[in-house]
XYZ file of C-alpha atoms in Angstrom:
465
model
C -20.390 -22.335 -3.739
C -23.043 -23.982 -5.851
C -26.715 -23.445 -6.624
C -27.346 -20.346 -4.534
C -30.922 -19.142 -4.694
C -32.849 -15.916 -4.042
C -33.459 -14.164 -0.750
C -36.684 -12.616 0.430
C -36.501 -8.865 0.039
C -37.970 -8.416 3.521
C -36.951 -10.938 6.128
C -34.275 -12.557 8.241
C -32.490 -15.646 7.003
C -30.420 -17.896 9.250
C -27.343 -19.438 7.652
C -26.439 -22.747 9.296
C -23.422 -24.909 8.630
C -20.528 -26.658 10.288
C -17.158 -24.886 10.498
C -15.487 -25.046 7.095
C -18.744 -25.384 5.178
C -18.232 -22.059 3.407
C -20.460 -19.685 5.377
C -18.003 -16.784 5.400
C -17.206 -17.210 1.708
C -20.917 -17.345 0.916
C -21.675 -14.134 2.822
C -18.701 -12.305 1.326
C -19.817 -13.362 -2.140
C -23.291 -11.946 -1.507
C -21.789 -8.701 -0.210
C -19.331 -8.421 -3.097
C -16.336 -8.635 -0.759
C -14.554 -11.622 -2.285
C -10.975 -11.320 -3.428
C -10.890 -10.389 -7.095
C -8.273 -13.082 -7.732
C -10.766 -15.855 -6.909
C -12.463 -17.634 -9.785
C -16.213 -17.060 -9.792
C -19.137 -17.846 -12.008
C -22.768 -16.872 -11.951
C -24.462 -13.560 -11.244
C -25.297 -11.520 -8.181
C -28.404 -9.388 -8.639
C -30.295 -6.916 -6.453
C -33.933 -6.400 -7.497
C -33.138 -7.975 -10.843
C -30.186 -5.669 -11.563
C -26.737 -7.239 -11.753
C -24.240 -6.010 -9.194
C -20.900 -4.766 -10.509
C -18.091 -2.409 -9.553
C -20.305 0.639 -10.189
C -22.981 -0.469 -7.725
C -23.047 1.873 -4.696
C -21.370 0.445 -1.610
C -24.128 1.640 0.710
C -26.701 -0.738 -0.791
C -25.281 -3.673 1.161
C -23.187 -4.170 4.280
C -21.018 -7.051 5.457
C -20.530 -7.391 9.215
C -17.591 -9.532 10.268
C -17.445 -11.766 13.322
C -14.525 -9.699 14.618
C -15.260 -6.507 16.562
C -12.515 -4.122 15.455
C -12.740 -0.594 16.846
C -10.437 2.141 18.100
C -10.105 1.553 21.825
C -9.503 5.262 22.510
C -12.848 6.370 21.050
C -16.226 6.326 22.774
C -19.304 4.549 21.457
C -20.863 7.795 20.236
C -17.676 8.913 18.507
C -17.396 5.569 16.707
C -20.976 5.827 15.424
C -20.458 9.475 14.428
C -17.404 8.625 12.353
C -19.187 5.760 10.590
C -22.134 8.034 9.831
C -19.838 10.723 8.418
C -17.978 8.231 6.242
C -21.172 6.679 4.891
C -22.639 10.126 4.228
C -26.183 9.215 5.225
C -27.168 12.025 7.573
C -29.721 13.340 5.078
C -31.221 10.008 4.086
C -32.814 9.044 7.399
C -36.165 10.583 6.398
C -37.153 7.310 4.700
C -37.415 5.667 8.111
C -40.314 7.919 9.024
C -42.307 6.727 6.046
C -41.578 3.102 6.962
C -42.696 3.652 10.545
C -45.952 5.278 9.452
C -46.754 2.395 7.104
C -46.508 -0.176 9.887
C -49.229 0.882 12.305
C -49.406 -2.638 13.727
C -45.850 -2.524 15.092
C -45.773 -0.668 18.389
C -42.538 -0.925 20.340
C -39.628 1.139 21.558
C -37.988 1.085 18.130
C -41.047 2.685 16.498
C -41.221 5.389 19.162
C -37.555 6.286 18.724
C -37.837 6.471 14.950
C -41.094 8.420 15.014
C -39.638 11.011 17.392
C -36.662 11.424 15.076
C -38.797 11.979 11.988
C -40.752 14.791 13.690
C -37.618 16.855 14.292
C -36.463 19.756 12.068
C -33.906 19.013 9.379
C -30.834 20.218 11.278
C -31.811 18.418 14.451
C -32.294 15.174 12.512
C -28.606 15.089 11.680
C -27.721 15.567 15.348
C -30.249 12.973 16.520
C -29.493 10.238 13.979
C -26.633 8.738 15.947
C -28.499 8.947 19.262
C -31.514 7.195 17.738
C -29.323 4.395 16.399
C -27.692 3.978 19.806
C -31.112 3.875 21.469
C -32.383 1.245 19.035
C -29.374 -0.973 19.757
C -29.597 -0.494 23.513
C -26.342 1.464 23.797
C -27.778 4.634 25.335
C -26.283 3.951 28.761
C -22.722 3.673 27.423
C -22.606 6.349 24.724
C -19.736 8.208 26.411
C -17.832 5.081 27.470
C -14.579 4.164 25.766
C -14.683 1.076 23.555
C -11.589 -0.280 25.277
C -9.361 -3.259 24.580
C -7.119 -5.704 26.441
C -5.192 -2.877 28.120
C -7.968 -0.313 28.515
C -11.253 -0.863 30.325
C -14.298 -0.298 28.121
C -17.664 -1.697 27.086
C -18.623 -5.372 27.276
C -18.421 -7.932 24.477
C -22.139 -7.781 23.756
C -22.025 -3.999 23.545
C -19.073 -4.202 21.154
C -21.112 -6.517 18.935
C -24.019 -4.061 18.967
C -21.578 -1.276 18.129
C -20.261 -3.261 15.163
C -23.821 -3.632 13.887
C -24.531 0.049 14.565
C -21.610 1.136 12.392
C -23.313 -0.424 9.391
C -26.860 0.394 10.478
C -26.297 4.155 10.200
C -25.450 3.577 6.539
C -29.096 2.681 5.808
C -28.129 -0.289 3.659
C -30.961 -2.505 2.432
C -29.042 -5.787 2.667
C -27.007 -6.934 5.664
C -24.790 -10.004 5.736
C -23.621 -10.844 9.260
C -20.981 -13.493 9.869
C -21.055 -15.371 13.211
C -22.127 -12.353 15.233
C -22.653 -14.571 18.286
C -18.927 -15.287 18.657
C -17.925 -14.718 22.284
C -21.481 -13.930 23.435
C -23.810 -15.822 25.737
C -27.193 -17.043 24.506
C -29.124 -14.279 26.290
C -27.072 -11.493 24.703
C -27.316 -13.163 21.307
C -31.094 -13.340 21.626
C -31.339 -9.645 22.539
C -29.214 -8.622 19.551
C -31.157 -10.812 17.105
C -34.421 -9.442 18.532
C -33.311 -5.877 17.814
C -32.295 -6.850 14.281
C -35.671 -8.530 13.741
C -37.500 -5.338 14.690
C -35.383 -3.320 12.274
C -35.933 -5.846 9.479
C -39.706 -5.738 9.652
C -39.802 -1.987 10.199
C -37.447 -0.935 7.392
C -38.052 -3.797 4.930
C -34.456 -5.001 5.155
C -32.899 -8.197 3.865
C -30.652 -9.762 6.505
C -28.652 -12.991 6.332
C -27.023 -14.046 9.613
C -24.768 -17.029 10.192
C -24.848 -18.579 13.656
C -23.087 -21.731 14.807
C -25.490 -23.170 17.403
C -28.457 -20.846 17.985
C -30.796 -21.759 20.877
C -34.472 -22.495 20.099
C -35.746 -19.063 21.184
C -33.242 -17.364 18.872
C -34.084 -19.700 15.993
C -37.758 -18.736 16.197
C -36.902 -15.118 15.374
C -35.842 -16.028 11.823
C -38.134 -16.253 8.817
C -36.028 -18.553 6.628
C -33.184 -21.026 7.024
C -30.295 -21.920 4.735
C -28.398 -25.120 5.489
C -24.940 -25.077 3.956
C -22.800 -28.224 3.697
C -19.480 -28.461 1.860
C -20.287 -25.401 -0.211
C -23.718 -26.630 -1.296
C -27.151 -25.484 -0.192
C -28.955 -28.509 1.229
C -32.029 -26.567 2.273
C -33.347 -23.053 1.739
C -36.835 -22.047 2.678
C -39.223 -21.204 5.506
C -38.127 -22.137 8.995
C -41.352 -24.055 9.617
C -40.768 -26.382 6.645
C -37.166 -27.332 7.453
C -37.964 -30.423 9.510
C -40.744 -31.452 7.105
C -38.277 -31.732 4.238
C -35.955 -34.046 6.139
C -38.886 -36.056 7.448
C -39.855 -36.755 3.844
C -36.288 -38.000 3.380
C -36.760 -40.366 6.340
C -35.168 -38.353 9.143
C -37.180 -36.913 12.018
C -36.166 -34.406 14.649
C -36.896 -35.656 18.205
C -39.295 -33.591 20.249
C -36.716 -32.246 22.692
C -33.952 -31.796 20.139
C -32.838 -28.316 19.124
C -33.837 -27.930 15.480
C -30.623 -26.062 14.635
C -28.516 -28.910 16.025
C -30.653 -31.458 14.183
C -30.195 -29.693 10.844
C -26.417 -29.671 11.219
C -26.168 -33.269 12.437
C -28.554 -34.893 9.967
C -26.098 -34.350 7.119
C -23.177 -35.721 9.140
C -22.149 -39.282 8.399
C -21.441 -39.892 12.078
C -24.749 -38.595 13.503
C -27.218 -39.196 10.685
C -28.310 -42.720 11.616
C -29.814 -41.768 14.984
C -32.505 -39.695 13.259
C -33.611 -42.431 10.832
C -37.308 -43.272 11.376
C -37.531 -46.259 9.034
C -36.428 -49.831 9.532
C -32.840 -50.016 10.687
C -31.873 -52.603 8.072
C -33.148 -50.248 5.351
C -30.955 -47.352 6.441
C -28.132 -46.219 4.198
C -26.095 -43.050 4.327
C -27.685 -40.130 2.500
C -24.922 -38.057 0.972
C -25.026 -34.297 0.689
C -25.445 -34.575 -3.078
C -28.571 -36.682 -2.563
C -30.057 -34.103 -0.207
C -29.321 -31.342 -2.729
C -30.987 -33.212 -5.598
C -34.016 -34.035 -3.446
C -34.361 -30.435 -2.319
C -34.334 -28.996 -5.834
C -36.872 -31.545 -6.994
C -39.260 -30.697 -4.136
C -41.819 -27.901 -3.860
C -39.679 -25.777 -1.500
C -37.640 -23.816 -4.094
C -40.899 -22.715 -5.698
C -42.063 -21.287 -2.364
C -39.096 -18.915 -2.350
C -39.679 -17.863 -5.955
C -43.410 -17.303 -5.406
C -42.655 -15.123 -2.400
C -40.359 -12.948 -4.497
C -43.138 -12.386 -7.033
C -45.328 -10.668 -4.445
C -45.711 -6.895 -5.025
C -43.550 -4.563 -2.982
C -44.206 -0.844 -2.760
C -40.570 -0.081 -1.965
C -39.312 -1.152 -5.404
C -39.671 1.347 -8.215
C -39.487 -0.210 -11.671
C -37.417 -3.038 -10.181
C -34.269 -0.951 -10.127
C -31.751 -0.148 -7.463
C -30.270 3.226 -6.693
C -27.479 4.095 -9.088
C -25.939 6.966 -7.190
C -23.750 6.678 -4.134
C -23.673 8.885 -1.094
C -21.718 11.565 -2.967
C -19.258 12.126 -0.128
C -16.560 14.472 -1.365
C -12.871 14.049 -0.700
C -12.886 17.185 1.405
C -15.593 15.788 3.687
C -13.683 12.503 3.963
C -10.554 14.437 4.906
C -12.405 16.508 7.514
C -13.911 13.407 9.113
C -10.545 11.622 9.266
C -8.687 14.739 10.432
C -11.164 15.264 13.271
C -10.723 11.658 14.310
C -6.919 11.936 14.267
C -7.078 15.054 16.444
C -9.296 13.154 18.866
C -6.931 10.173 18.965
C -4.000 12.547 19.469
C -5.700 14.026 22.531
C -6.528 10.595 23.937
C -2.914 9.457 23.431
C -1.441 12.685 24.813
C 0.120 10.905 27.860
C 2.343 8.974 25.471
C 3.576 12.160 23.789
C 4.081 13.847 27.159
C 6.150 10.866 28.292
C 8.339 10.978 25.163
C 8.872 14.716 25.658
C 9.997 14.189 29.254
C 12.202 11.318 28.108
C 13.878 13.508 25.489
C 14.464 16.258 28.045
C 16.127 13.922 30.545
C 18.271 12.196 27.923
C 19.298 15.554 26.450
C 20.597 16.660 29.850
C 22.449 13.364 30.298
C 24.063 13.491 26.854
C 25.043 17.124 27.400
C 27.023 16.193 30.493
C 28.732 13.297 28.693
C 29.846 15.465 25.762
C 30.407 18.676 27.734
C 32.008 21.417 25.607
C 34.915 21.871 28.068
C 36.127 18.431 26.977
C 35.267 18.870 23.284
C 38.286 20.205 21.375
C 38.596 20.994 17.672
C 42.217 20.028 17.080
C 42.304 16.465 15.696
C 40.323 13.721 13.963
C 39.813 12.091 17.354
C 38.021 15.235 18.510
C 35.816 15.054 15.428
C 34.912 11.471 16.301
C 33.484 12.707 19.609
C 31.132 15.065 17.769
C 30.135 12.269 15.416
C 29.342 10.131 18.464
C 27.119 12.867 19.898
C 25.284 13.198 16.568
C 24.880 9.432 16.303
C 23.286 9.227 19.759
C 20.910 12.057 18.844
C 19.793 10.285 15.670
C 19.347 6.982 17.491
C 17.187 8.536 20.208
C 14.959 10.211 17.630
C 14.554 6.878 15.864
C 13.684 5.076 19.091
C 11.012 7.669 19.857
C 9.592 7.030 16.401
C 9.204 3.353 17.285
C 6.336 4.314 19.585
C 4.456 5.850 16.673
C 5.141 2.762 14.570
C 3.725 0.482 17.274
C 0.585 2.622 17.558
C 0.127 2.626 13.788
C 0.545 -1.154 13.511
C -2.038 -1.650 16.259
C -4.537 0.418 14.260
C -4.020 -1.436 10.987
C -6.705 -4.147 11.508
C -9.310 -1.464 12.207
C -8.169 0.492 9.159
C -8.437 -2.553 6.909
C -11.989 -3.146 8.140
C -12.992 0.472 7.595
C -11.330 0.570 4.190
C -13.446 -2.394 3.119
C -16.745 -1.566 4.807
C -16.730 2.242 5.055
C -14.833 2.885 1.787
C -12.063 4.626 3.740
C -9.187 5.403 1.319
C -5.591 5.063 2.406
C -4.719 8.714 1.831
C -7.480 9.757 4.243
C -5.634 7.980 7.061
C -2.097 8.879 5.987
C -2.551 12.597 5.295
C -4.010 13.683 8.677
C -1.526 11.463 10.498
C 1.345 13.054 8.579
C 0.131 16.624 9.116
C -0.356 16.146 12.851
C 3.000 14.431 13.307
C 4.911 17.413 11.843
C 4.480 19.798 14.832
C 5.203 16.976 17.292
C 8.407 16.049 15.471
C 9.492 19.701 15.218
C 8.823 20.220 18.914
C 10.806 17.159 19.979
C 13.779 17.847 17.697
C 13.752 21.531 18.666
C 13.762 20.612 22.343
C 16.690 18.235 21.882
C 18.681 20.730 19.839
C 18.054 23.609 22.247
C 19.260 21.608 25.236
C 22.328 20.032 23.640
C 23.625 22.296 20.871
C 25.568 24.941 22.797
C 26.280 22.725 25.815
C 28.086 20.156 23.665
C 29.942 22.849 21.773
C 28.798 22.698 18.179
C 29.478 25.623 15.845
C 28.239 28.758 17.692
C 26.776 30.355 14.539
C 22.984 30.834 14.686
C 22.714 29.900 11.018
C 24.290 26.517 11.697
C 22.058 26.062 14.760
C 18.899 26.700 12.765
């Protein structure tokens, strides 16, 4: 990435670029999510303060293009867990002040937020998640399972809204959303962007969204545009001035042409010539480097800088918050333990099936190694007991394979939550380990009770226990 500029502290910016132009890398760099092994140079600053490892995670949020959730949980339960992990139940009072400052904005979002801010303190914590779901249009599916390929759940557009809602309850001031229109139709994309636009102008948020081919009605919802080509910013500025810049360069967008498509094609060597408005014999290919130099020598970069110099009542002494959410390890453990108990209940048919399987196999093995045929006279007799023990160990291992498969399936969601919700590894491992102990003891106890005396092991109770 080269020559990245500033972003308006209150507005929506559209990030345009062809696949492979570096959009995801750019957004991850802004959100501080790049791999530490990558070589970087330059500074990332919020309100003039450089971002480092001590900067609170809840100041910014990166939303991936992939919707990774636990299929067994409902929409409300997913939002509740994200809210608990981000520790922001007591910070939602700031929204009331923002809603009261914007008397000119009257819509459903304002009404929902205003009703929340009038509630007592304890009821605010209970209503936070419901208000977020109402803002995102998820009220009708709050108790519906998220679902996956094997389990029926919410639609793709609702999953995308849920992904945004997970980060929205964290009350971050900067959101970086990567290709959130993936797998969605244009109507659903427009509805989601419209909701985000209302939140941006109500809460003074900074949002950067990358879209591949936004339709004209969606494009009009954005305040600024960034055109990214081969890792370089070709244009950054107001949406209204985007076509003017390229017209100065000699390229004009046709009247019926989608502006977003024009901006991505005008830098392409294959499609650039069709937009040339000068004499055809005077046309020559304008490289990306030439566009970059022309942009930085124009008046447009100064427009962005002048906009940042405007006063903002939300900034105090130009500093960012230095303290995080203060979520203790005990609260993290309680949130994760409650979720594991919930997932255990939802997956109870699997554990019931394994219990029935163990019971049936224990009866079968008992008849194979019946004690009337199990003598204690020779090494060959001992081999029969070893065979019975080997089968028991193998069956226990095979039952454990089910748990391994379930854990592997949850890994992508865990990696996302570890990165975005600051979920530590021990918080997932410890509750899972504690809850697996009684299940393992129950299954092994059931197997031993059904096979021990029938097979003819040592009759001593001490050896049995």
